[in-house]
Every structure is written in structure tokens, then in C-alpha cells.
Short mmCIF file of N, CA and C in Angstrom, two decimals:
data_model
loop_
_atom_site.label_atom_id
_atom_site.label_comp_id
_atom_site.label_asym_id
_atom_site.label_seq_id
_atom_site.Cartn_x
_atom_site.Cartn_y
_atom_site.Cartn_z
N MET A 1490 29.90 71.83 30.07
CA MET A 1490 28.87 72.22 31.00
C MET A 1490 27.55 72.87 30.65
N PRO A 1491 27.66 73.45 29.54
CA PRO A 1491 26.64 74.39 29.07
C PRO A 1491 25.07 73.24 28.56
N GLY A 1492 26.01 72.34 28.03
CA GLY A 1492 24.83 71.23 27.49
C GLY A 1492 24.20 70.49 28.89
N LYS A 1493 24.77 70.22 29.99
CA LYS A 1493 23.94 69.54 31.01
C LYS A 1493 23.17 70.67 31.57
N LYS A 1494 23.43 72.05 31.85
CA LYS A 1494 22.71 72.42 32.31
C LYS A 1494 21.39 72.70 31.44
N ARG A 1495 21.57 72.93 30.24
CA ARG A 1495 20.27 72.64 29.10
C ARG A 1495 19.70 71.46 29.66
N LYS A 1496 20.11 70.60 29.50
CA LYS A 1496 19.13 68.97 30.05
C LYS A 1496 18.62 69.25 31.27
N ILE A 1497 19.43 69.94 32.35
CA ILE A 1497 18.76 69.85 33.52
C ILE A 1497 17.33 70.77 33.35
N LYS A 1498 17.70 72.32 32.57
CA LYS A 1498 16.68 73.01 32.69
C LYS A 1498 15.30 72.60 31.79
N LEU A 1499 15.58 71.47 30.61
CA LEU A 1499 14.68 70.78 30.00
C LEU A 1499 13.73 70.14 31.04
N TRP A 1500 14.48 69.28 31.84
CA TRP A 1500 14.19 67.98 32.53
C TRP A 1500 13.10 68.55 33.63
N LEU A 1501 13.47 69.78 34.21
CA LEU A 1501 12.71 70.67 34.95
C LEU A 1501 11.54 71.09 34.46
N PHE A 1502 11.57 71.80 33.24
CA PHE A 1502 10.27 71.78 32.24
C PHE A 1502 9.26 70.75 31.99
N LEU A 1503 9.91 69.53 31.50
CA LEU A 1503 8.99 68.59 30.86
C LEU A 1503 8.52 67.72 32.03
N SER A 1504 9.03 67.41 33.36
CA SER A 1504 8.60 66.52 34.17
C SER A 1504 7.40 67.07 34.79
N PRO A 1505 7.04 68.45 35.11
CA PRO A 1505 5.46 68.37 35.58
C PRO A 1505 4.65 68.04 34.20
N VAL A 1506 5.05 68.41 33.21
CA VAL A 1506 4.19 67.88 31.74
C VAL A 1506 3.88 66.38 31.79
N ILE A 1507 4.92 65.71 32.13
CA ILE A 1507 4.78 64.35 32.06
C ILE A 1507 4.00 63.93 32.91
N LEU A 1508 3.99 64.43 34.34
CA LEU A 1508 3.49 63.83 35.64
C LEU A 1508 1.87 64.21 35.09
N ILE A 1509 1.48 65.42 34.56
CA ILE A 1509 0.20 65.59 34.28
C ILE A 1509 -0.36 64.84 33.25
N ILE A 1510 0.19 64.44 32.56
CA ILE A 1510 -0.29 63.58 31.20
C ILE A 1510 -0.42 62.29 31.68
N LEU A 1511 0.64 61.85 32.77
CA LEU A 1511 0.68 60.10 33.35
C LEU A 1511 -0.82 60.34 34.40
N PHE A 1512 -1.01 61.32 35.00
CA PHE A 1512 -2.50 61.44 35.58
C PHE A 1512 -3.71 61.59 34.83
N LEU A 1513 -3.58 62.16 34.10
CA LEU A 1513 -4.68 62.42 33.24
C LEU A 1513 -4.98 61.03 32.55
N SER A 1514 -4.10 60.45 31.86
CA SER A 1514 -3.98 59.04 31.24
C SER A 1514 -4.64 58.20 32.26
N TYR A 1515 -4.27 57.93 33.59
CA TYR A 1515 -4.70 57.04 34.44
C TYR A 1515 -6.17 57.24 34.63
N TYR A 1516 -7.01 58.50 34.65
CA TYR A 1516 -8.22 58.78 34.82
C TYR A 1516 -8.79 58.44 33.43
N GLN A 1517 -8.38 58.56 32.33
CA GLN A 1517 -9.08 58.36 31.28
C GLN A 1517 -9.10 56.97 30.97
N PHE A 1518 -8.15 56.19 31.10
CA PHE A 1518 -8.24 54.69 30.74
C PHE A 1518 -8.07 53.91 31.48
N LEU A 1519 -7.70 54.09 32.85
CA LEU A 1519 -7.66 52.91 33.99
C LEU A 1519 -8.49 52.81 35.08
N TYR A 1520 -8.89 54.03 35.39
CA TYR A 1520 -9.62 54.44 36.68
C TYR A 1520 -11.09 54.07 36.49
N LYS A 1521 -11.71 53.42 37.24
CA LYS A 1521 -13.42 52.94 37.14
C LYS A 1521 -13.85 53.49 38.22
N SER A 1522 -14.55 54.46 37.81
CA SER A 1522 -15.48 54.88 39.50
C SER A 1522 -16.18 54.00 39.92
N PRO A 1523 -16.67 53.91 41.23
CA PRO A 1523 -17.19 53.08 41.96
C PRO A 1523 -18.90 52.97 41.76
N ARG A 1524 -19.69 51.99 41.47
CA ARG A 1524 -20.79 52.17 40.89
C ARG A 1524 -21.81 51.85 42.19
N VAL A 1525 -22.64 52.90 42.48
CA VAL A 1525 -23.96 52.95 43.37
C VAL A 1525 -24.56 52.19 43.60
N ASN A 1526 -24.65 50.96 44.35
CA ASN A 1526 -25.72 50.19 44.45
C ASN A 1526 -26.54 49.78 45.89
N SER A 1527 -27.10 50.73 45.92
CA SER A 1527 -28.09 51.28 47.20
C SER A 1527 -29.35 50.64 47.35
N GLY A 1528 -29.70 49.72 46.48
CA GLY A 1528 -30.78 49.25 46.47
C GLY A 1528 -32.13 50.31 46.02
N ILE A 1529 -32.09 51.55 46.19
CA ILE A 1529 -32.86 52.32 45.97
C ILE A 1529 -33.33 52.46 44.68
N ALA A 1530 -32.69 52.09 43.51
CA ALA A 1530 -33.29 52.04 42.66
C ALA A 1530 -32.88 51.10 41.59
N GLN A 1531 -33.59 50.41 40.39
CA GLN A 1531 -32.97 49.30 39.76
C GLN A 1531 -33.60 49.40 38.52
N LEU A 1532 -32.25 49.31 37.59
CA LEU A 1532 -32.84 49.43 36.36
C LEU A 1532 -33.71 48.51 35.58
N GLN A 1533 -34.23 48.94 34.74
CA GLN A 1533 -35.91 48.33 34.32
C GLN A 1533 -35.80 48.18 32.81
N PHE A 1534 -35.44 49.34 31.89
CA PHE A 1534 -35.22 48.93 30.74
C PHE A 1534 -34.49 49.83 30.06
N HIS A 1535 -34.05 49.44 29.05
CA HIS A 1535 -33.37 50.42 28.10
C HIS A 1535 -33.86 50.85 26.83
N PHE A 1536 -34.27 52.14 26.69
CA PHE A 1536 -34.98 52.68 25.87
C PHE A 1536 -34.00 53.16 24.63
N ARG A 1537 -33.79 52.44 23.62
CA ARG A 1537 -32.65 52.45 22.92
C ARG A 1537 -33.13 53.15 21.08
N GLN A 1538 -34.42 53.57 20.86
CA GLN A 1538 -34.80 53.50 19.74
C GLN A 1538 -34.08 55.22 19.14
N HIS A 1539 -33.88 55.92 20.15
CA HIS A 1539 -33.48 57.53 19.69
C HIS A 1539 -32.23 56.90 18.96
N GLY A 1540 -31.71 58.08 17.90
CA GLY A 1540 -30.67 57.65 16.88
C GLY A 1540 -29.71 58.56 17.39
N SER A 1541 -29.67 59.63 18.20
CA SER A 1541 -28.77 60.00 19.00
C SER A 1541 -28.93 60.43 20.37
N VAL A 1542 -28.20 61.56 20.89
CA VAL A 1542 -28.33 61.81 22.26
C VAL A 1542 -29.36 62.19 22.64
N VAL A 1543 -30.25 61.81 24.00
CA VAL A 1543 -31.39 61.96 24.43
C VAL A 1543 -31.11 63.18 25.44
N THR A 1544 -31.94 64.40 25.03
CA THR A 1544 -31.60 65.72 25.48
C THR A 1544 -32.72 65.94 26.62
N SER A 1545 -33.96 65.24 26.95
CA SER A 1545 -34.81 65.48 28.05
C SER A 1545 -35.58 64.23 28.38
N VAL A 1546 -35.96 64.04 29.44
CA VAL A 1546 -36.91 62.63 29.88
C VAL A 1546 -37.76 63.09 30.55
N ARG A 1547 -39.39 63.07 30.55
CA ARG A 1547 -40.29 63.14 31.74
C ARG A 1547 -41.24 61.94 31.64
N PHE A 1548 -41.90 62.14 32.79
CA PHE A 1548 -43.11 61.04 33.16
C PHE A 1548 -44.31 61.95 32.48
N MET A 1549 -45.14 61.09 31.90
CA MET A 1549 -46.20 61.77 31.84
C MET A 1549 -47.17 61.61 33.14
N PRO A 1550 -48.32 62.22 33.27
CA PRO A 1550 -49.08 62.32 34.46
C PRO A 1550 -49.77 60.66 34.66
N GLY A 1551 -49.53 60.02 35.63
CA GLY A 1551 -49.87 58.88 36.35
C GLY A 1551 -48.56 57.93 35.85
N ASP A 1552 -47.79 58.11 35.41
CA ASP A 1552 -46.61 57.39 35.27
C ASP A 1552 -46.26 56.24 34.39
N SER A 1553 -47.36 56.13 33.79
CA SER A 1553 -47.35 54.86 32.81
C SER A 1553 -46.82 55.20 31.32
N LEU A 1554 -46.76 56.50 31.25
CA LEU A 1554 -45.83 56.65 30.18
C LEU A 1554 -44.64 57.70 30.03
N VAL A 1555 -43.52 57.59 29.34
CA VAL A 1555 -42.39 58.25 29.50
C VAL A 1555 -42.35 59.13 27.92
N VAL A 1556 -41.82 60.39 27.95
CA VAL A 1556 -41.53 61.42 27.14
C VAL A 1556 -40.20 61.79 26.85
N SER A 1557 -39.56 61.49 25.77
CA SER A 1557 -38.09 61.72 25.64
C SER A 1557 -37.71 62.37 24.30
N SER A 1558 -36.97 63.20 24.18
CA SER A 1558 -36.59 64.10 23.13
C SER A 1558 -34.94 64.01 22.93
N SER A 1559 -34.68 63.86 21.58
CA SER A 1559 -33.54 63.61 21.13
C SER A 1559 -32.97 64.49 20.00
N VAL A 1560 -31.61 64.58 19.90
CA VAL A 1560 -30.73 65.47 19.14
C VAL A 1560 -31.26 64.46 17.71
N ASP A 1561 -31.81 63.46 17.40
CA ASP A 1561 -32.26 63.20 16.21
C ASP A 1561 -33.28 63.68 15.67
N SER A 1562 -33.83 64.73 16.24
CA SER A 1562 -35.24 65.33 15.69
C SER A 1562 -36.46 64.77 16.06
N THR A 1563 -36.38 63.98 16.75
CA THR A 1563 -37.55 63.15 17.40
C THR A 1563 -38.19 63.16 19.01
N ILE A 1564 -39.27 63.50 19.31
CA ILE A 1564 -39.91 63.20 20.58
C ILE A 1564 -40.70 61.67 20.38
N ARG A 1565 -40.43 60.92 21.62
CA ARG A 1565 -41.19 59.71 21.22
C ARG A 1565 -41.89 59.61 22.89
N ILE A 1566 -42.97 58.97 23.00
CA ILE A 1566 -44.03 58.44 23.95
C ILE A 1566 -43.73 57.16 24.03
N TRP A 1567 -43.35 56.60 25.06
CA TRP A 1567 -43.07 55.15 25.52
C TRP A 1567 -44.01 54.72 26.60
N LYS A 1568 -44.26 53.23 26.36
CA LYS A 1568 -44.96 52.56 27.71
C LYS A 1568 -43.87 52.30 28.97
N ARG A 1569 -43.89 52.96 29.57
CA ARG A 1569 -43.00 53.09 30.79
C ARG A 1569 -42.53 51.15 31.33
N ASN A 1570 -43.63 50.63 31.56
CA ASN A 1570 -43.51 49.39 31.67
C ASN A 1570 -42.80 48.38 30.61
N THR A 1571 -43.23 48.53 29.51
CA THR A 1571 -42.34 47.82 28.38
C THR A 1571 -41.90 48.22 27.29
N GLY A 1572 -41.53 49.67 27.64
CA GLY A 1572 -40.43 50.13 26.68
C GLY A 1572 -41.31 50.22 24.94
N GLU A 1573 -42.29 49.78 24.98
CA GLU A 1573 -42.93 50.04 23.53
C GLU A 1573 -43.40 51.65 23.24
N ILE A 1574 -42.93 52.08 21.77
CA ILE A 1574 -43.12 53.29 21.73
C ILE A 1574 -44.72 53.54 21.37
N VAL A 1575 -45.37 54.49 21.95
CA VAL A 1575 -46.66 54.87 21.72
C VAL A 1575 -47.06 55.84 20.68
N ALA A 1576 -45.95 56.81 20.68
CA ALA A 1576 -46.10 57.98 19.48
C ALA A 1576 -45.03 58.29 19.03
N THR A 1577 -44.26 58.82 17.73
CA THR A 1577 -43.21 59.61 17.68
C THR A 1577 -43.64 60.91 17.17
N PHE A 1578 -43.07 61.89 17.34
CA PHE A 1578 -43.32 63.27 16.80
C PHE A 1578 -42.02 63.48 15.87
N LYS A 1579 -41.68 64.10 14.84
CA LYS A 1579 -40.61 64.51 13.86
C LYS A 1579 -40.60 65.70 13.78
N GLN A 1580 -39.78 66.53 14.30
CA GLN A 1580 -39.61 68.05 13.94
C GLN A 1580 -38.44 68.44 12.96
N PRO A 1581 -38.18 69.38 12.53
CA PRO A 1581 -37.27 69.92 11.15
C PRO A 1581 -35.78 69.72 12.09
N HIS A 1582 -35.32 70.19 12.98
CA HIS A 1582 -34.28 70.08 13.35
C HIS A 1582 -33.85 69.10 14.58
N GLY A 1583 -32.88 68.98 15.29
CA GLY A 1583 -32.71 68.41 16.51
C GLY A 1583 -33.31 69.40 17.88
N VAL A 1584 -33.82 68.27 18.62
CA VAL A 1584 -34.28 68.69 19.82
C VAL A 1584 -33.16 69.11 20.88
N SER A 1585 -32.92 70.33 21.42
CA SER A 1585 -31.99 70.62 22.21
C SER A 1585 -32.61 70.50 23.70
N TYR A 1586 -33.78 70.45 23.96
CA TYR A 1586 -34.39 70.27 24.96
C TYR A 1586 -36.36 70.34 25.03
N MET A 1587 -36.61 69.71 26.16
CA MET A 1587 -38.11 69.37 26.19
C MET A 1587 -38.57 69.64 27.64
N ASP A 1588 -40.18 70.28 27.59
CA ASP A 1588 -40.76 70.25 28.96
C ASP A 1588 -42.06 69.57 28.17
N LEU A 1589 -42.66 69.06 29.42
CA LEU A 1589 -44.19 68.53 29.20
C LEU A 1589 -44.99 69.25 30.06
N SER A 1590 -46.09 69.93 29.64
CA SER A 1590 -46.82 70.47 30.69
C SER A 1590 -47.49 69.61 31.99
N LYS A 1591 -48.22 69.82 32.77
CA LYS A 1591 -48.46 69.14 33.96
C LYS A 1591 -49.69 68.43 33.72
N ASP A 1592 -50.29 68.81 32.66
CA ASP A 1592 -51.65 67.89 32.29
C ASP A 1592 -51.32 67.23 31.42
N GLY A 1593 -49.92 67.13 30.84
CA GLY A 1593 -49.55 66.02 29.84
C GLY A 1593 -50.18 66.36 28.54
N GLN A 1594 -50.83 67.30 28.26
CA GLN A 1594 -51.33 67.66 27.21
C GLN A 1594 -50.64 68.28 26.01
N LEU A 1595 -49.41 69.02 26.45
CA LEU A 1595 -48.44 69.88 25.71
C LEU A 1595 -47.08 69.67 25.77
N ILE A 1596 -46.25 69.60 24.72
CA ILE A 1596 -45.12 69.54 24.68
C ILE A 1596 -44.21 70.57 24.19
N VAL A 1597 -43.31 70.93 25.04
CA VAL A 1597 -42.58 72.26 24.18
C VAL A 1597 -41.08 72.05 23.89
N THR A 1598 -40.75 72.25 23.04
CA THR A 1598 -39.38 72.07 22.67
C THR A 1598 -38.59 73.05 22.06
N GLY A 1599 -37.26 73.39 22.84
CA GLY A 1599 -36.29 73.68 22.16
C GLY A 1599 -35.50 73.56 21.25
N SER A 1600 -34.65 74.17 19.83
CA SER A 1600 -34.35 73.34 18.88
C SER A 1600 -33.32 74.18 18.60
N TYR A 1601 -32.57 73.38 17.60
CA TYR A 1601 -31.13 74.04 17.09
C TYR A 1601 -31.20 74.84 16.08
N ASP A 1602 -32.28 75.01 15.60
CA ASP A 1602 -32.92 76.08 14.52
C ASP A 1602 -33.53 77.19 15.23
N SER A 1603 -33.68 77.22 16.01
CA SER A 1603 -34.09 78.67 17.04
C SER A 1603 -35.29 78.84 17.43
N TYR A 1604 -36.20 78.06 17.25
CA TYR A 1604 -37.31 77.62 17.30
C TYR A 1604 -37.84 77.02 18.57
N VAL A 1605 -39.11 77.62 19.12
CA VAL A 1605 -39.69 77.05 20.39
C VAL A 1605 -40.66 76.49 19.74
N ARG A 1606 -40.75 75.30 19.69
CA ARG A 1606 -42.39 74.51 19.16
C ARG A 1606 -43.44 74.24 20.41
N ILE A 1607 -44.56 74.25 19.82
CA ILE A 1607 -45.48 73.55 21.23
C ILE A 1607 -46.17 72.60 20.14
N TRP A 1608 -46.13 71.18 21.09
CA TRP A 1608 -47.03 70.26 20.14
C TRP A 1608 -48.05 69.91 21.06
N SER A 1609 -49.06 69.31 20.27
CA SER A 1609 -50.37 68.92 20.95
C SER A 1609 -49.79 67.40 21.34
N VAL A 1610 -50.25 66.94 22.39
CA VAL A 1610 -50.17 65.05 22.16
C VAL A 1610 -51.12 64.71 21.92
N THR A 1611 -52.63 64.99 22.16
CA THR A 1611 -53.53 64.53 21.45
C THR A 1611 -53.55 64.62 20.00
N GLU A 1612 -53.11 65.85 19.31
CA GLU A 1612 -53.55 65.66 17.99
C GLU A 1612 -51.99 65.48 17.43
N ARG A 1613 -51.35 65.23 18.22
CA ARG A 1613 -49.69 64.56 17.62
C ARG A 1613 -49.40 65.20 16.40
N ARG A 1614 -49.47 66.77 16.76
CA ARG A 1614 -48.65 67.93 15.50
C ARG A 1614 -48.56 69.24 16.39
N ILE A 1615 -47.36 69.90 15.63
CA ILE A 1615 -47.06 71.19 16.09
C ILE A 1615 -47.97 72.28 16.19
N ILE A 1616 -48.67 72.48 17.09
CA ILE A 1616 -49.76 73.71 17.27
C ILE A 1616 -49.30 75.30 17.16
N ARG A 1617 -48.08 75.62 17.36
CA ARG A 1617 -47.28 76.83 17.35
C ARG A 1617 -45.93 76.75 17.39
N GLU A 1618 -45.26 77.78 16.38
CA GLU A 1618 -43.92 77.76 16.39
C GLU A 1618 -43.61 79.10 16.73
N LEU A 1619 -42.50 79.52 17.68
CA LEU A 1619 -42.24 80.60 18.14
C LEU A 1619 -40.84 81.05 17.85
N LYS A 1620 -40.61 81.83 17.02
CA LYS A 1620 -39.38 82.58 16.68
C LYS A 1620 -38.86 83.92 17.31
N GLY A 1621 -37.83 83.58 17.80
CA GLY A 1621 -37.42 85.11 18.51
C GLY A 1621 -35.97 85.05 18.64
N HIS A 1622 -35.43 83.96 19.13
CA HIS A 1622 -33.67 83.64 19.15
C HIS A 1622 -33.21 84.07 17.95
N GLN A 1623 -31.68 83.91 18.47
CA GLN A 1623 -30.85 83.91 17.21
C GLN A 1623 -29.69 82.61 17.44
N GLY A 1624 -30.38 81.89 18.07
CA GLY A 1624 -29.32 80.51 17.98
C GLY A 1624 -29.93 79.67 18.66
N THR A 1625 -29.06 78.35 18.95
CA THR A 1625 -30.23 77.39 19.69
C THR A 1625 -30.65 77.84 20.72
N VAL A 1626 -32.02 77.21 20.97
CA VAL A 1626 -32.51 77.33 22.24
C VAL A 1626 -32.42 76.18 23.12
N TRP A 1627 -31.57 76.30 24.08
CA TRP A 1627 -30.84 75.43 25.05
C TRP A 1627 -31.80 75.23 26.11
N THR A 1628 -33.18 75.59 26.52
CA THR A 1628 -33.89 75.14 27.75
C THR A 1628 -35.13 75.74 27.51
N VAL A 1629 -36.05 75.20 27.56
CA VAL A 1629 -37.78 75.62 27.58
C VAL A 1629 -38.30 75.32 29.20
N ASN A 1630 -39.28 75.80 29.41
CA ASN A 1630 -40.23 75.24 30.57
C ASN A 1630 -41.51 76.22 30.20
N ILE A 1631 -42.49 75.28 30.69
CA ILE A 1631 -44.06 75.50 30.21
C ILE A 1631 -44.47 75.61 32.08
N SER A 1632 -45.29 76.84 32.06
CA SER A 1632 -45.79 77.12 33.48
C SER A 1632 -47.01 76.27 33.76
N HIS A 1633 -47.37 76.10 34.88
CA HIS A 1633 -48.35 75.09 35.73
C HIS A 1633 -49.82 75.24 34.76
N ASP A 1634 -50.19 76.62 34.49
CA ASP A 1634 -51.23 77.14 33.87
C ASP A 1634 -51.30 76.64 32.30
N ASN A 1635 -50.19 76.53 31.50
CA ASN A 1635 -50.12 76.09 30.02
C ASN A 1635 -50.20 77.56 29.72
N GLN A 1636 -49.95 78.86 30.25
CA GLN A 1636 -50.46 80.03 29.69
C GLN A 1636 -48.93 80.70 29.41
N LYS A 1637 -47.76 80.23 29.74
CA LYS A 1637 -46.39 81.07 29.60
C LYS A 1637 -45.42 80.07 29.36
N ILE A 1638 -44.53 80.46 28.51
CA ILE A 1638 -43.52 79.50 28.05
C ILE A 1638 -42.31 80.47 28.55
N VAL A 1639 -40.96 79.86 29.11
CA VAL A 1639 -40.12 80.79 28.81
C VAL A 1639 -38.92 79.77 28.21
N SER A 1640 -38.08 80.31 27.63
CA SER A 1640 -36.85 79.77 26.97
C SER A 1640 -35.49 80.69 26.98
N ALA A 1641 -34.47 80.03 26.71
CA ALA A 1641 -33.21 80.79 27.02
C ALA A 1641 -32.23 79.62 25.89
N GLY A 1642 -31.21 80.72 25.18
CA GLY A 1642 -30.33 79.91 24.12
C GLY A 1642 -28.92 80.75 23.93
N ASP A 1643 -28.46 80.36 22.83
CA ASP A 1643 -27.15 81.02 22.67
C ASP A 1643 -27.28 82.48 22.87
N ASP A 1644 -28.39 83.00 22.38
CA ASP A 1644 -28.37 84.44 22.11
C ASP A 1644 -28.09 85.30 23.16
N GLN A 1645 -28.01 84.84 24.33
CA GLN A 1645 -28.06 85.30 25.31
C GLN A 1645 -29.30 85.95 26.00
#
């Protein structure tokens, strides 16, 4: 009898674990979420030239150009209608986040190397590097008047 009681206790312990594993496996391998096809938006292009995860995307004023940033350390400016790359900016480390000034003249990036960088779009270069964080800068934002920048990162 003691062996039978042990088997029952083991089964009572393992059955919820097995159910959880089956449930998670279903959602991982078999479940397909429904696609939204309301007609509101339609895919026009895949911009695939980044070599890693894209961290931010912004429309330039006038909506004819798109700016994107990536963990591959690049910021790219694209023609929205054709997907052609107009400019590529390369920084020393991956871009964790990017913001674009309202007038489209400045790009501000947060980086994995703790720097906030300010780029001139017309000059296509870094015009200022701000050091102050002690870890990855996860988010940046530039004010509407281009006079203030805020950032937040791993260092709290």
C-alpha cells in the first residue's frame, strides 16, 4: 500500500505541471492568432536593410521620408514610397531608441554605451554627445522647440 500512496501523491503533484506544459505548448506551437484585416491599413513595403532589431521609426515632416534606428548601430533615412535608402548614419554602438525633432533637422539617439547623441540631418554627423548615464539609455525625447532633451536608462 505505501507504494501505491506514493504514486498517487506523485500523480497529484505532476498532473498540474503536465497540464501547464501542455497549455503553454499549445500557445507556443499550434495557436495562430487572428489577423486583423479591417482595410484601414495596407502593407506597402518591407524595409529590410537593417542588420538587427529595429528600435524606432519616425516619419520626417511631409511624410515622404522615414527614419529608422537599429541595434545594428545605424540610423537610416528611407524614401517612403520606394524604400530606397537616402542616408545612413553609423554610431559606435547599437541604437536603443531614437527621436526626431519636429522640424526634421535633428535626430537624438539613446545607446547601449550610455551616450545620448544629437545628429544633424543636413550635415549627416554627430554634433553633440552627452554622457551622464551609467547604463543603456533606453529612451530619449527632444522638445518641440529643439532646446531640451530628456533621457532615461538602466541607471534609474
